Coordinates of C-alpha atoms in Angstrom, one line a residue:
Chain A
X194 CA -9.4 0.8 -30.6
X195 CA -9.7 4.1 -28.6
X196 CA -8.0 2.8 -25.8
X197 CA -6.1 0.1 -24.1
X198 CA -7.9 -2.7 -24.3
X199 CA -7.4 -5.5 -21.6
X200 CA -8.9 -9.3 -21.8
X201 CA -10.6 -11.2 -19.8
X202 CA -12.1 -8.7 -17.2
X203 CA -12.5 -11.5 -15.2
X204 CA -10.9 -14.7 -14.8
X205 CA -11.3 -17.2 -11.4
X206 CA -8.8 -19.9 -11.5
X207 CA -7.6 -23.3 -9.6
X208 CA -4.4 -22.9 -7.5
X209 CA -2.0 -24.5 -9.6
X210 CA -3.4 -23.4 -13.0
X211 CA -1.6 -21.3 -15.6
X212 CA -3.2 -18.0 -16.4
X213 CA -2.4 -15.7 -19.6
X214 CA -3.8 -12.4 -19.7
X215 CA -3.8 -10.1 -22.9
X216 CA -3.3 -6.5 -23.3
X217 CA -4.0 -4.6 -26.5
X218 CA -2.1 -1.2 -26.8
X219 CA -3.5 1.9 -28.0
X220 CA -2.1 1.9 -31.7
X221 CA 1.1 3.8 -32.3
X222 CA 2.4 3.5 -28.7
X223 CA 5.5 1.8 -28.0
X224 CA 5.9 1.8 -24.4
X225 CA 3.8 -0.8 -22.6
X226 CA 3.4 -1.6 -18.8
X227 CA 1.8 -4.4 -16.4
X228 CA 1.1 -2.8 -13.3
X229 CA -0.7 -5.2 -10.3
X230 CA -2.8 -3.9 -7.9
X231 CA -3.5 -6.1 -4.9
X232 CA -6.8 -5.4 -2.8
X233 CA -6.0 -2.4 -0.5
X234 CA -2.6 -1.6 -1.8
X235 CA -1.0 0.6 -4.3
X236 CA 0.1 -0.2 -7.9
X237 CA 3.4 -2.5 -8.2
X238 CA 5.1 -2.3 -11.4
X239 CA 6.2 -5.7 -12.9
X240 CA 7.3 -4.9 -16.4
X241 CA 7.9 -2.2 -19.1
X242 CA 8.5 -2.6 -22.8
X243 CA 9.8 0.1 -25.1
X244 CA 10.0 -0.6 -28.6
X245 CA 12.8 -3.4 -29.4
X246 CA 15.1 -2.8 -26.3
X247 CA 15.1 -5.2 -23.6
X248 CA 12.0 -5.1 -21.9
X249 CA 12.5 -4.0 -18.0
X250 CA 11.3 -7.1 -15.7
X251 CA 12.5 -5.6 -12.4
X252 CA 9.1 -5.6 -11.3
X253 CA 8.5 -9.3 -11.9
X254 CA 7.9 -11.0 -8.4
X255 CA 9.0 -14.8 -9.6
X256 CA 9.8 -16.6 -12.2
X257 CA 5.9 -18.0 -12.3
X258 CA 5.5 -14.7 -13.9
X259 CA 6.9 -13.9 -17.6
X260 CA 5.1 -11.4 -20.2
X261 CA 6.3 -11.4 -24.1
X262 CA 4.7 -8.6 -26.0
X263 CA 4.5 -9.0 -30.6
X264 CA 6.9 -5.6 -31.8
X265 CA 4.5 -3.2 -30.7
X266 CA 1.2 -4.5 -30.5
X267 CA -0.7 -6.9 -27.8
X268 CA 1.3 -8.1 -25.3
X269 CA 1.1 -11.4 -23.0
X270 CA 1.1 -11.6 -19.3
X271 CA 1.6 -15.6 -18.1
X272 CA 0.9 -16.4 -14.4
X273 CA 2.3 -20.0 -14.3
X274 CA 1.1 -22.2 -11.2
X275 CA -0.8 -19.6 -9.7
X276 CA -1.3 -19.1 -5.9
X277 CA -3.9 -17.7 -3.8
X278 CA -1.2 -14.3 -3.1
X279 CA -1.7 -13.7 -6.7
X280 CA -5.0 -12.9 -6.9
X281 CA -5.0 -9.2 -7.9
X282 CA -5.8 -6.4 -11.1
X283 CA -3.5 -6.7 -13.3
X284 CA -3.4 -4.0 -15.4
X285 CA -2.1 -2.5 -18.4
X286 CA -0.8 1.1 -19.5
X287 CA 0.4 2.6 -23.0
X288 CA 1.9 5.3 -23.8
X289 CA 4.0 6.9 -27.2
X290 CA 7.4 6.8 -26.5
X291 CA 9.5 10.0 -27.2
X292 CA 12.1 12.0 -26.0
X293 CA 9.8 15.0 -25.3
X294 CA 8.7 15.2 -21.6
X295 CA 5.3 14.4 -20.0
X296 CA 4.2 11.6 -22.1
X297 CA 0.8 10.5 -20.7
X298 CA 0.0 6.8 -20.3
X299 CA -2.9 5.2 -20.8
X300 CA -4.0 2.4 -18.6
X301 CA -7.0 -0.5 -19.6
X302 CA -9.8 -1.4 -17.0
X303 CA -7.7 -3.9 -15.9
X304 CA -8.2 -8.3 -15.7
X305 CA -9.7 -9.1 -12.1
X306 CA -7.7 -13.0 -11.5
X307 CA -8.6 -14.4 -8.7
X308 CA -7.4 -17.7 -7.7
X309 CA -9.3 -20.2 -4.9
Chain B
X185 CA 16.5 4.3 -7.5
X186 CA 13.2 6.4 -7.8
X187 CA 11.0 6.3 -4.6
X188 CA 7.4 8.0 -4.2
X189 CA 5.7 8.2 -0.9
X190 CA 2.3 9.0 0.1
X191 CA 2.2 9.3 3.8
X192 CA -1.7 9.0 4.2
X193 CA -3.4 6.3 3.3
X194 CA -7.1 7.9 4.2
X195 CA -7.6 10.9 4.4
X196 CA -11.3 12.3 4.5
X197 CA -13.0 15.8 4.7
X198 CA -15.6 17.7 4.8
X199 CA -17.5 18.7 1.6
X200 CA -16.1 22.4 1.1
X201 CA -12.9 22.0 3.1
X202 CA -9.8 22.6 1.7
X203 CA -7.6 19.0 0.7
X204 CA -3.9 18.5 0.4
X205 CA -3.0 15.2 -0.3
X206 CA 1.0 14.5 0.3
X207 CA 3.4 13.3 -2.1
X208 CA 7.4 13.0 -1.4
X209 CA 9.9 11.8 -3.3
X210 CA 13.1 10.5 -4.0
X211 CA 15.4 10.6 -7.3
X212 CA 18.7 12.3 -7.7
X213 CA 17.9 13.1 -11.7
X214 CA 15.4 15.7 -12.8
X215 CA 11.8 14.0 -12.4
X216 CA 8.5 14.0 -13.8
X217 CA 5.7 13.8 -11.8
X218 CA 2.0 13.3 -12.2
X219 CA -1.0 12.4 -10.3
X220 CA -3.5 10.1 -11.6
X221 CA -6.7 9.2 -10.3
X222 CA -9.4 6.2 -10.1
X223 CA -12.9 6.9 -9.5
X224 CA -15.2 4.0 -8.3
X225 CA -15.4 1.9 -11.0
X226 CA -13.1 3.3 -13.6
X227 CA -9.6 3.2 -15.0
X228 CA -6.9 4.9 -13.9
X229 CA -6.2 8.3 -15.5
X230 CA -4.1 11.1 -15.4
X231 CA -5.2 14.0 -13.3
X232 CA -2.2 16.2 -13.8
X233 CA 1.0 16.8 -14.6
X234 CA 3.6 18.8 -12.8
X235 CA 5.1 20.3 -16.9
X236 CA 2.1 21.6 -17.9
X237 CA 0.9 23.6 -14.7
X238 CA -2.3 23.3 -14.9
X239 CA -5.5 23.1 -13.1
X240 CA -7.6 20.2 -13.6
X241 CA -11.2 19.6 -11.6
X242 CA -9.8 22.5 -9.4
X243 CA -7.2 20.6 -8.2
X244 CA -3.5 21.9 -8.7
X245 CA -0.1 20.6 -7.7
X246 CA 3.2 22.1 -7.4
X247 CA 6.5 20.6 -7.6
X248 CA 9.0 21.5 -4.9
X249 CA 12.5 20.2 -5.8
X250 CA 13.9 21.8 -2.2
X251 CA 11.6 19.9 -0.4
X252 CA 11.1 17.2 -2.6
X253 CA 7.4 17.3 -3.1
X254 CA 4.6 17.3 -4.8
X255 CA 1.5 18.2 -2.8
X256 CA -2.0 17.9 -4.6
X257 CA -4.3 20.7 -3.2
X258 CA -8.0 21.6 -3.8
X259 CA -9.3 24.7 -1.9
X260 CA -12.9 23.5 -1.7
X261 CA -13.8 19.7 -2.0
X262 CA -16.6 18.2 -3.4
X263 CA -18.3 15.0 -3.3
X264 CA -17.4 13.9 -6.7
X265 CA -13.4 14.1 -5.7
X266 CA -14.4 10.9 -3.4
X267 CA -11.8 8.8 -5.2
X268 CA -8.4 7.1 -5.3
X269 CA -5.0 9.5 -5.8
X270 CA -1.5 7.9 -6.9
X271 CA 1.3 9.9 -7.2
X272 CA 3.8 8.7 -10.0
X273 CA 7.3 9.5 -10.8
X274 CA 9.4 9.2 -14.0
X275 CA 12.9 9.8 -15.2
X276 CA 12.7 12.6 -17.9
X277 CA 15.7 11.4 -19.7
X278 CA 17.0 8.4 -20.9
X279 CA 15.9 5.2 -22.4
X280 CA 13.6 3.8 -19.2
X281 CA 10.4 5.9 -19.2
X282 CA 9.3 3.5 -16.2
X283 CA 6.7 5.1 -14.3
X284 CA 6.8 4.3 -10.5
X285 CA 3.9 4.9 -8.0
X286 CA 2.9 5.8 -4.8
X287 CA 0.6 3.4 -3.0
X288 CA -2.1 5.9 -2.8
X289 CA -4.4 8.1 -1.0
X290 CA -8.3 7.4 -0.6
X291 CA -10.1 10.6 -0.1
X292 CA -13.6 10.6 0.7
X293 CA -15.7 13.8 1.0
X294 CA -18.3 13.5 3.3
X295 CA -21.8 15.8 2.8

């Protein structure tokens, strides 16, 4: 596709469920990102994957969260037993991974979870 | 470790008025920075970047190692800039291309 592709848009879940949320990168790119954006506040980064090194989960806030992405293609972000304080965007970014400087990323529309 | 701030969390003005919106950051390496925006109802995207010096919807942004910022300036706002402005930070060398943000700037450009 033309861009990063994000699915669902929208997703309202039950305390206590398990949410997965996909992300479909912009062909060719190997870096990937999930960002989360609560309401009011800035973007909080939870994990980055480049190519086959490790991925970077600094960013995840528990171990409810875990994200596996497919070589370089979609990736998987897992919410398990999700609680009210998770309820946020989540979104996702792409961008070619190089050694030349100013590589732009490219972020989806985001999935809207909210959780009651 | 890589730190952006963005001191104001509103800042409004009126339409025609000149707008600076504040970035500072902190990194001891040789940094990358950018500033992306979200409009009402859009995705995030890149506004500019500090390499290519360039001026995008007017707006420009120089990068000041001494003082370790990156100011985003307009000298006459309009309407349309109403939006949401990050500030981001990457290393420019190495294996982690990790972009960290700022938490943001709401602008709003009143008539």
């Amino acid at each position: 596709g033309a861009g990063v592709s994000q699915s669902p848009s929208n997703k309202v879940t039950e305390k206590g469920k398990d949410v997965e949320l996909r992300c479909d990168p912009i062909s060719g790119h190997t870096a990937l990102y999930w960002y989360r954006q609560r309401l009011g506040q800035g973007l909080e980064f939870l994990i980055y994957f480049q190519g086959n090194s490790a991925p970077d989960k600094s960013g995840l806030p528990s171990d409810r969260f875990s994200a596996e992405r497919t070589g370089e293609s979609v990736s998987t972000l897992t919410i398990q037993r999700t609680q009210q304080e998770d309820s946020a965007v989540y979104l996702c970014a792409s961008s070619p991974w190089d050694r030349v400087a100013g590589n732009t990323i490219y972020f989806g529309e985001g999935s809207w979870l909210t959780v009651v | 470790a890589q730190r952006v701030t963005q001191p104001e969390k509103l800042l409004s003005v009126f339409k025609g008025a000149p707008v600076e919106l504040k970035c500072n950051y902190s990194y001891s390496g040789s940094p990358e920075l950018f500033w992306y925006v979200q409009y009402s109802r859009q995705r995030l995207q890149l506004l500019l970047r500090h390499i290519s010096r360039e001026s995008i919807k007017g707006f420009t942004a120089d990068l000041n190692k001494g003082e370790t910022s990156f100011h985003l300036k307009k000298p006459f706002a309009q309407e349309e800039d109403s939006a949401m402005y990050y500030c981001a930070l990457r290393y420019s060398g190495g294996s982690n291309y990790k972009l960290t943000f700022g938490k943001g700037t709401l602008l709003t450009v009143n008539p």
